[in-house]
mmCIF file of C-alpha atoms in Angstrom:
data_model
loop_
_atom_site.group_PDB
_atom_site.id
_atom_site.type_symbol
_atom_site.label_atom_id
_atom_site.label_comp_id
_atom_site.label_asym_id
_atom_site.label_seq_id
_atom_site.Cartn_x
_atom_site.Cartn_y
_atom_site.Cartn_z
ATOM 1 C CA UNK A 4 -58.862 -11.315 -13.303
ATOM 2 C CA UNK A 5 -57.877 -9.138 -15.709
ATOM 3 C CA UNK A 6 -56.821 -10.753 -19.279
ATOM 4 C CA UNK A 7 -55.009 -8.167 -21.915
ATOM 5 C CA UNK A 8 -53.633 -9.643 -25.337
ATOM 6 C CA UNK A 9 -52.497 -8.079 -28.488
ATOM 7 C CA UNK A 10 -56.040 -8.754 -30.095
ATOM 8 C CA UNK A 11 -57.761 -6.939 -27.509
ATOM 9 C CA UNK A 12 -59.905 -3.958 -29.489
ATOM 10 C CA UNK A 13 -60.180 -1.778 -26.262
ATOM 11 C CA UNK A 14 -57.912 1.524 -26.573
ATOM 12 C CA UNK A 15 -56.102 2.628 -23.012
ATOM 13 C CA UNK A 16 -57.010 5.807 -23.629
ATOM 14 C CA UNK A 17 -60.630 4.481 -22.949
ATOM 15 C CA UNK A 18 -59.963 2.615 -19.588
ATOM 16 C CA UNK A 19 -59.813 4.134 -16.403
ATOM 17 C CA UNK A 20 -56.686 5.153 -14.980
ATOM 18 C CA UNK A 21 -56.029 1.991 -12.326
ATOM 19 C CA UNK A 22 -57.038 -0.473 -15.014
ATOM 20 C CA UNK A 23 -54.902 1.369 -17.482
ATOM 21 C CA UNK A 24 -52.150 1.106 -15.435
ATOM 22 C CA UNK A 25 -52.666 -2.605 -14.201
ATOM 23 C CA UNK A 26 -52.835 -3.287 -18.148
ATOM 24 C CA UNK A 27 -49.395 -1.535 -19.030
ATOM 25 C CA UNK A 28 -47.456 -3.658 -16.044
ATOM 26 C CA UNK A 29 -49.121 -6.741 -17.184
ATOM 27 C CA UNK A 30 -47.882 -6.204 -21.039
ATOM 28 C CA UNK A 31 -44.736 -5.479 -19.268
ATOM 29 C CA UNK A 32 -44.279 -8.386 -17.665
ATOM 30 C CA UNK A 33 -45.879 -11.026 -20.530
ATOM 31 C CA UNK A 34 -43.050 -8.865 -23.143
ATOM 32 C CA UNK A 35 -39.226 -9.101 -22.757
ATOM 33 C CA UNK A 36 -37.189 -6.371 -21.749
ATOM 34 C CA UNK A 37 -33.692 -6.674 -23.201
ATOM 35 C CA UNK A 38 -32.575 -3.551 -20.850
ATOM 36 C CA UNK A 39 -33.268 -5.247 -17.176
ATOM 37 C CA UNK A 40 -31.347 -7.690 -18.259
ATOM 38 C CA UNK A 41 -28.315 -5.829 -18.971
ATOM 39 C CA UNK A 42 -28.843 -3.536 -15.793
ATOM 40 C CA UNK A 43 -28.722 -6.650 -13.850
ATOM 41 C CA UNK A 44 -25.394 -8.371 -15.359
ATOM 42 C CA UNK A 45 -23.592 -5.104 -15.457
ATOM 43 C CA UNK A 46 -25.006 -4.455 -11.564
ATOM 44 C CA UNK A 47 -23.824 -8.174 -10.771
ATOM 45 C CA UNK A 48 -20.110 -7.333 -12.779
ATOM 46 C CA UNK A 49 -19.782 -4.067 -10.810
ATOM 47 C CA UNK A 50 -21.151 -5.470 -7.518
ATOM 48 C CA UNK A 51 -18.352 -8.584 -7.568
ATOM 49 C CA UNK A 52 -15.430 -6.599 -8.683
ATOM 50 C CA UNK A 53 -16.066 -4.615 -5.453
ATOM 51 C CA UNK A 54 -16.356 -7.106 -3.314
ATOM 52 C CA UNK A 55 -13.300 -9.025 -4.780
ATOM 53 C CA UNK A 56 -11.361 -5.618 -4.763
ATOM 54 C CA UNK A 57 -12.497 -5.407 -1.233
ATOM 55 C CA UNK A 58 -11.502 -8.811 -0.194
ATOM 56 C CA UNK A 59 -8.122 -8.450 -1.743
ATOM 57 C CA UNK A 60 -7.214 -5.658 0.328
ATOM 58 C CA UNK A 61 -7.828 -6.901 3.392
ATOM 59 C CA UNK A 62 -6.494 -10.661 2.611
ATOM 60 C CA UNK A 63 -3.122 -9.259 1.191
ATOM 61 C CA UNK A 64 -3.008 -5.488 2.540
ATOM 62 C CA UNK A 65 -2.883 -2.214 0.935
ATOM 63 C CA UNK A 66 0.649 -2.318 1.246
ATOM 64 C CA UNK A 67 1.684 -5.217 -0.666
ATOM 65 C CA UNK A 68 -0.787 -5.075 -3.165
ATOM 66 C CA UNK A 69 0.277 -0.730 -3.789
ATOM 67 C CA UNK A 70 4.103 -2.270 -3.688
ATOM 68 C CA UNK A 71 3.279 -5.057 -6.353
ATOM 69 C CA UNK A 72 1.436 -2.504 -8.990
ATOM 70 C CA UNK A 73 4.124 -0.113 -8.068
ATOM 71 C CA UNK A 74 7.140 -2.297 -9.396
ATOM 72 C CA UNK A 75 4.387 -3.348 -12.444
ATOM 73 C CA UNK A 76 3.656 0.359 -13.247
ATOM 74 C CA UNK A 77 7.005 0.534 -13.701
ATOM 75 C CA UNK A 78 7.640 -2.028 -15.896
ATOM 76 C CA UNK A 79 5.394 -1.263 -17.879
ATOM 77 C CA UNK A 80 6.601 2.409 -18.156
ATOM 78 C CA UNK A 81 10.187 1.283 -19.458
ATOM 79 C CA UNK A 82 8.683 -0.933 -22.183
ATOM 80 C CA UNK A 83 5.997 1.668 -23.216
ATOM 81 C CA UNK A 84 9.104 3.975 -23.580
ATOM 82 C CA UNK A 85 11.231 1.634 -25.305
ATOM 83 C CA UNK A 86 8.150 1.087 -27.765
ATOM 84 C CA UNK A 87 7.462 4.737 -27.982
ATOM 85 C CA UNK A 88 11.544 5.192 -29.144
ATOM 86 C CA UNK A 89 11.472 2.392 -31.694
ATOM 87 C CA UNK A 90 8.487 3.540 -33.424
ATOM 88 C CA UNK A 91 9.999 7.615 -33.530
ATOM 89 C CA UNK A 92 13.114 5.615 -34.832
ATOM 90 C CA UNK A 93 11.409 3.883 -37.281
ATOM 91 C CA UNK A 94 9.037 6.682 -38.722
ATOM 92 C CA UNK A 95 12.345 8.340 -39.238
ATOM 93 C CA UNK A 96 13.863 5.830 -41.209
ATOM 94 C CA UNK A 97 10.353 5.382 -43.344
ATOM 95 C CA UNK A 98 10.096 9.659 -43.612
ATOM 96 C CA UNK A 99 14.927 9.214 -45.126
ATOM 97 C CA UNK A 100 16.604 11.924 -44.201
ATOM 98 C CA UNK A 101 15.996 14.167 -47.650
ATOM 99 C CA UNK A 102 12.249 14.784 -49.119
ATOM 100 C CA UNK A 103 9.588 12.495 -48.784
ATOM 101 C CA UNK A 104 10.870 9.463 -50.270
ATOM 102 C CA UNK A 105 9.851 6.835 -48.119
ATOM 103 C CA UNK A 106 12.373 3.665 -47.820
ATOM 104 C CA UNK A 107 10.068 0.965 -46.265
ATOM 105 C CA UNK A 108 12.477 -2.043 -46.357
ATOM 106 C CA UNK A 109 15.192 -0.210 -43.419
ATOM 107 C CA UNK A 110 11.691 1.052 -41.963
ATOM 108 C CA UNK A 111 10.936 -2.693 -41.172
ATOM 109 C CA UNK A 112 14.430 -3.721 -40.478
ATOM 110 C CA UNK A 113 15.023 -0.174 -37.972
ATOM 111 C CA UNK A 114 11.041 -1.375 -36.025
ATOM 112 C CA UNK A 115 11.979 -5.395 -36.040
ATOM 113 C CA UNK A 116 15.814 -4.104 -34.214
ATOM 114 C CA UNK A 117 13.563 -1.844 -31.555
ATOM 115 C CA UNK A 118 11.017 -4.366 -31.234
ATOM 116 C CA UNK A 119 13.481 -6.659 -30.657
ATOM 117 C CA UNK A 120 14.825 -4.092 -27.612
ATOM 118 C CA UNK A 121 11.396 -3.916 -26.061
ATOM 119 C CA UNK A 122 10.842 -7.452 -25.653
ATOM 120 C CA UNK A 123 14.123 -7.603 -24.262
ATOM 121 C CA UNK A 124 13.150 -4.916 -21.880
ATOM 122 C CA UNK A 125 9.492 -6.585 -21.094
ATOM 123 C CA UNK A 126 11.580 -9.722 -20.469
ATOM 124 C CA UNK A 127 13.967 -8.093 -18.295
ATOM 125 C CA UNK A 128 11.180 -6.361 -16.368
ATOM 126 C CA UNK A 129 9.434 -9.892 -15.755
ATOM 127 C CA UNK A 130 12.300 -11.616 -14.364
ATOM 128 C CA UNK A 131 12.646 -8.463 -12.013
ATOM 129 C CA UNK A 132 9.071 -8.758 -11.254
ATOM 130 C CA UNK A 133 9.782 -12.844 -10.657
ATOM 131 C CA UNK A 134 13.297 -12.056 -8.669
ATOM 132 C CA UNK A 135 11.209 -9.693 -6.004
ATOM 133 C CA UNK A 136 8.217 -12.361 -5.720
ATOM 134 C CA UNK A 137 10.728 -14.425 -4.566
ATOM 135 C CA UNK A 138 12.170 -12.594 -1.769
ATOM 136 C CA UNK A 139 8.655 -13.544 0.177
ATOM 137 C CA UNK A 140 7.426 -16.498 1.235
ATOM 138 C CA UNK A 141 4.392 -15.212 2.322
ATOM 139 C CA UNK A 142 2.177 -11.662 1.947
ATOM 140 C CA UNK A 143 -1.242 -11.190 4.711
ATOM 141 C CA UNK A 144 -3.054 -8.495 5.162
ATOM 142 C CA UNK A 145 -5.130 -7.022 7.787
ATOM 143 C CA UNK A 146 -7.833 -9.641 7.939
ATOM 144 C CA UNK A 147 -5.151 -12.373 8.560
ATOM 145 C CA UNK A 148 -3.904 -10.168 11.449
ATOM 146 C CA UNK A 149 -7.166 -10.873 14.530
ATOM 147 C CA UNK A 150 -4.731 -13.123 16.680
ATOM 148 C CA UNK A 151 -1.629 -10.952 16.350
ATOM 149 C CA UNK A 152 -3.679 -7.932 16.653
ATOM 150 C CA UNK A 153 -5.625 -9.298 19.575
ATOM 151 C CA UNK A 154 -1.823 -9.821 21.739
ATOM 152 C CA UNK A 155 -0.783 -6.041 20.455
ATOM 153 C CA UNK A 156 -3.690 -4.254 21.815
ATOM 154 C CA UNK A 157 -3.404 -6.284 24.972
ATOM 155 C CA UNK A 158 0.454 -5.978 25.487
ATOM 156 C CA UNK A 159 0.712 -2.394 24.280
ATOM 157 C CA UNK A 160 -0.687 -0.986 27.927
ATOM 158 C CA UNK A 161 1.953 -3.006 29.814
ATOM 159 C CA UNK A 162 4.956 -4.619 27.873
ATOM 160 C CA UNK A 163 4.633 -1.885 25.290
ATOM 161 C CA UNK A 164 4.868 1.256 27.804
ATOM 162 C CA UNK A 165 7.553 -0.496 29.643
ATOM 163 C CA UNK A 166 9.342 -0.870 26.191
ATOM 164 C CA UNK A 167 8.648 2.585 25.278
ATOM 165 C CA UNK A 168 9.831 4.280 28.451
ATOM 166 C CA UNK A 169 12.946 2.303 28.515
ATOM 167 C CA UNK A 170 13.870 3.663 24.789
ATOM 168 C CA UNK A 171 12.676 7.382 25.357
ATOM 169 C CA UNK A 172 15.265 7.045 28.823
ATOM 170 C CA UNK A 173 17.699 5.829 26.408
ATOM 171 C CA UNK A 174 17.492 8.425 23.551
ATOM 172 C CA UNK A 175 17.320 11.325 26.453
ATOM 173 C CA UNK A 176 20.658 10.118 28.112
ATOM 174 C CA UNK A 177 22.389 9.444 24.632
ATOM 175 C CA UNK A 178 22.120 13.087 23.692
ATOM 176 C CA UNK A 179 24.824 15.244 23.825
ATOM 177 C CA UNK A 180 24.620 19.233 23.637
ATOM 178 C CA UNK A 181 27.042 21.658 24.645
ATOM 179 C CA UNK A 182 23.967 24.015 25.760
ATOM 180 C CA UNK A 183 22.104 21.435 27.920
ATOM 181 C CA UNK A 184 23.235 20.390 31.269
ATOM 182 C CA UNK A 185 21.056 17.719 31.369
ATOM 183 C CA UNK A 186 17.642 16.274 30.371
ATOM 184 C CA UNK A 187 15.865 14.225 32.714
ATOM 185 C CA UNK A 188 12.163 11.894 32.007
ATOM 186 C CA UNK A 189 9.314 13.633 34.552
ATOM 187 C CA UNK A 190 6.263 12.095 33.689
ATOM 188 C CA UNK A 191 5.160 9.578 31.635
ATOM 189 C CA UNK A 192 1.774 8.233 30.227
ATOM 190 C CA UNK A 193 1.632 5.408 27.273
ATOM 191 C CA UNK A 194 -1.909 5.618 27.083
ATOM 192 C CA UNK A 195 -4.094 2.505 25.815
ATOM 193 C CA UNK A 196 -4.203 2.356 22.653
ATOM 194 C CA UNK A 197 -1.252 -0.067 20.384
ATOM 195 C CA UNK A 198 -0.057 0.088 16.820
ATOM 196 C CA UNK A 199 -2.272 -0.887 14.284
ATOM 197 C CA UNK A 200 -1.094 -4.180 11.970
ATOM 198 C CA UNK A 201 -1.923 -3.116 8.482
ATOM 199 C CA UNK A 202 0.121 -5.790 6.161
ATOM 200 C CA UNK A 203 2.793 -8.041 6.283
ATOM 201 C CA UNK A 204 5.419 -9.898 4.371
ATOM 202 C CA UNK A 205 7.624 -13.128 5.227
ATOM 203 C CA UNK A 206 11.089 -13.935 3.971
ATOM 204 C CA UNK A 207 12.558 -17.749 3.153
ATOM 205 C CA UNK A 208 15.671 -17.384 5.148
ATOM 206 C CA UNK A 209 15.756 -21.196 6.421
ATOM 207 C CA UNK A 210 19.097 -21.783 4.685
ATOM 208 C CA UNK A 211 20.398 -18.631 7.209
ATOM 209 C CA UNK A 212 18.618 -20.445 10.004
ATOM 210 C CA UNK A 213 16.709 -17.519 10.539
ATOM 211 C CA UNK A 214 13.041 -16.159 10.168
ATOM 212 C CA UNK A 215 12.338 -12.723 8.636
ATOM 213 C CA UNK A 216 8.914 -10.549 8.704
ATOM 214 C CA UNK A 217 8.333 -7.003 7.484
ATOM 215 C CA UNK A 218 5.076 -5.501 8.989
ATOM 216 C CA UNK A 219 3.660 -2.240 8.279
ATOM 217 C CA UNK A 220 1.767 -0.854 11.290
ATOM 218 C CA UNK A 221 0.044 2.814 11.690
ATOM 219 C CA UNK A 222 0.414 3.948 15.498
ATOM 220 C CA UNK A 223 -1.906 7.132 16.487
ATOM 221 C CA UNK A 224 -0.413 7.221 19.977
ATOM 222 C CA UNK A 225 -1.903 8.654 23.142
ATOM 223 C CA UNK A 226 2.059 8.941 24.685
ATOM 224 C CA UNK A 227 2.327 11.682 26.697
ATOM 225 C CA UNK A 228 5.640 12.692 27.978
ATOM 226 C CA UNK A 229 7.250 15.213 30.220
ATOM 227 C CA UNK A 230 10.732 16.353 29.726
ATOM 228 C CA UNK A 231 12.593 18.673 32.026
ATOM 229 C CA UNK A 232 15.777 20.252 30.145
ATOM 230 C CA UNK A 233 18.218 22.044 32.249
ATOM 231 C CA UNK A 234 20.096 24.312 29.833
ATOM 232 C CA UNK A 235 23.908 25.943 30.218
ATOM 233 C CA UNK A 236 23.452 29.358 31.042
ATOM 234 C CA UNK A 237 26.833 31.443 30.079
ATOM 235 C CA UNK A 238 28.126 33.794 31.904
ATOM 236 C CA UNK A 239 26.429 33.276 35.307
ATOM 237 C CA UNK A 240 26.714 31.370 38.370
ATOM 238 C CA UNK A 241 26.383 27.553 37.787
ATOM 239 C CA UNK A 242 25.231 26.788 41.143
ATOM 240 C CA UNK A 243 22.456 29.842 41.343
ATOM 241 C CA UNK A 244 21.760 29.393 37.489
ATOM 242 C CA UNK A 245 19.993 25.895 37.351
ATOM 243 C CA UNK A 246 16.861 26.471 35.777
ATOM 244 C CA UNK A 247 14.888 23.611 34.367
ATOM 245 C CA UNK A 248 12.895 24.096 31.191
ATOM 246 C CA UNK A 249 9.163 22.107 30.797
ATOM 247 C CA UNK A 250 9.122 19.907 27.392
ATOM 248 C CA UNK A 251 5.543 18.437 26.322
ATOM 249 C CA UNK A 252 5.966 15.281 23.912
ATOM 250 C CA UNK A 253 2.078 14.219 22.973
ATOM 251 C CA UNK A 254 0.635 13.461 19.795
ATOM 252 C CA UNK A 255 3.368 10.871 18.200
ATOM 253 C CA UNK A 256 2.490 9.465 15.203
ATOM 254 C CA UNK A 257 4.159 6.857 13.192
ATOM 255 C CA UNK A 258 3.339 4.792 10.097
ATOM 256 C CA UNK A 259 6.354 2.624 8.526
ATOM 257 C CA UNK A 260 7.923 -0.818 8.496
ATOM 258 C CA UNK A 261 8.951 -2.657 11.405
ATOM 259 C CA UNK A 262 11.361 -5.215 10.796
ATOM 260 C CA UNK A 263 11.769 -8.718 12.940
ATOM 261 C CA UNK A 264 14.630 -11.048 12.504
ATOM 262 C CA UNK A 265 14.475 -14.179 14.784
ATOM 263 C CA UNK A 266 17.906 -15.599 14.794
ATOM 264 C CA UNK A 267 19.507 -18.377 15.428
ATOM 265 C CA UNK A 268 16.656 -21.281 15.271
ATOM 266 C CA UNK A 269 16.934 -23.755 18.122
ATOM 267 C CA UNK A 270 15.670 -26.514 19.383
ATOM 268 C CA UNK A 271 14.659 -25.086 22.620
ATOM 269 C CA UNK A 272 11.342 -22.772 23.529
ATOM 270 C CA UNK A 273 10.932 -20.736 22.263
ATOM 271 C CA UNK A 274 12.528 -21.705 19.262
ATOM 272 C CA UNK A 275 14.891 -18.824 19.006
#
């Protein structure tokens, strides 16, 4: 074993290389480094904010959490503004209207009126903040989502094309164009793949006997659709002029809010 203290009367630049270098990790580890320490607690502070910024997003969603810094962006906005004015005001009142003569009493009594304003606005701004909070009962985000997402990707083939073909038949016969004689469903193809749940909110609406979610979902759709339109044409025989024209609908994408009201509460299954 090799023994190295600060008494030691060999120079390193007399060693050998290897025991040279075995000798400077040796002082290094019998000496205290101040700087591995801080690496290490400002590697551990980074390291958990990540994870907890992680964790947030996927235990409350994206959504809600954008939605709540939204509203407290701008908050914060109108009371930086209202701070912003009452200091301008008061500099002016300091500064008086002629020369430089500077009038420090209405100075105080102009900044203790506008500060007066901005904690009025800051207050105002909380109890907004407050008011929307409790609209929900309830905020999940995608991680709280496995079971519901697990009955949307296995519904969407079946219940969910059924749905969707029943709504596209609808919107087709609903439309009304003096040029169009008719348009008419060919083909149809929902593909496999569901909506995506991203985030979701709950309402308290047991005093309207009634249950409320808001759900934001991202859909990248494999529909495929296949529309014949059979257009007017002027001036020619209608019975020799039918002509149907070939419509393509692929590649529907949707991202948004789904609403779902569940009204009136019963006692019977399934509750609704």
């Amino acid at each position: 074993q090799l023994h190295v203290s600060s008494s030691t009367s060999l120079r390193m630049s007399a060693l050998p290389a290897p025991v040279a270098a075995a000798t400077t990790r040796i002082a290094s580890a019998n000496g205290f480094n101040p700087s591995f320490l801080i690496g290490f607690l400002v590697g551990g502070i980074v390291c958990s904010s990540a994870v907890s910024i992680i964790l947030a997003l996927g235990a409350l969603g994206r959504e809600n959490i954008f939605r709540a810094w939204d509203m407290t962006r701008s908050v914060l906005f109108r009371v930086w503004i209202k701070f912003a004015a009452g200091l301008a005001k008061a500099r002016r009142a300091l500064i008086g209207g002629e020369g430089w003569r500077w009038d420090f009493r209405y100075a105080w009594k102009v900044m203790r009126q506008q500060l007066a304003l901005t904690r009025k606005s800051a207050a105002d701004g909380i109890e907004a903040i407050k008011l929307e909070a409790s609209l929900y009962s309830g905020v999940v985000g995608k991680l709280g989502f496995p079971l519901a997402q697990y009955l949307v990707d296995n519904l969407s083939p079946k219940l969910g094309a059924f749905l969707a073909r029943q709504n596209l038949i609808n919107a087709l016969g609903n439309i009304k164009n003096k040029n169009i004689r008719r348009i008419t469903l060919e083909e149809f193809n929902f593909g496999t793949k569901g909506p995506t749940l991203m985030s979701a909110r709950t309402y308290d609406l047991r005093s309207e006997n009634a249950m409320a979610f808001d759900i934001d979902l991202v859909w990248e759709s494999e529909l495929e659709a296949t529309i014949q339109v059979t257009p007017k044409l002027m001036g020619l025989n209608r019975r020799s002029s039918i002509v149907a024209v070939p419509v393509t609908l692929k590649n529907c994408r949707f991202e948004g809010v789904v609403r779902i009201i569940l009204t009136p509460l019963i006692d019977e299954p399934p509750g609704y």
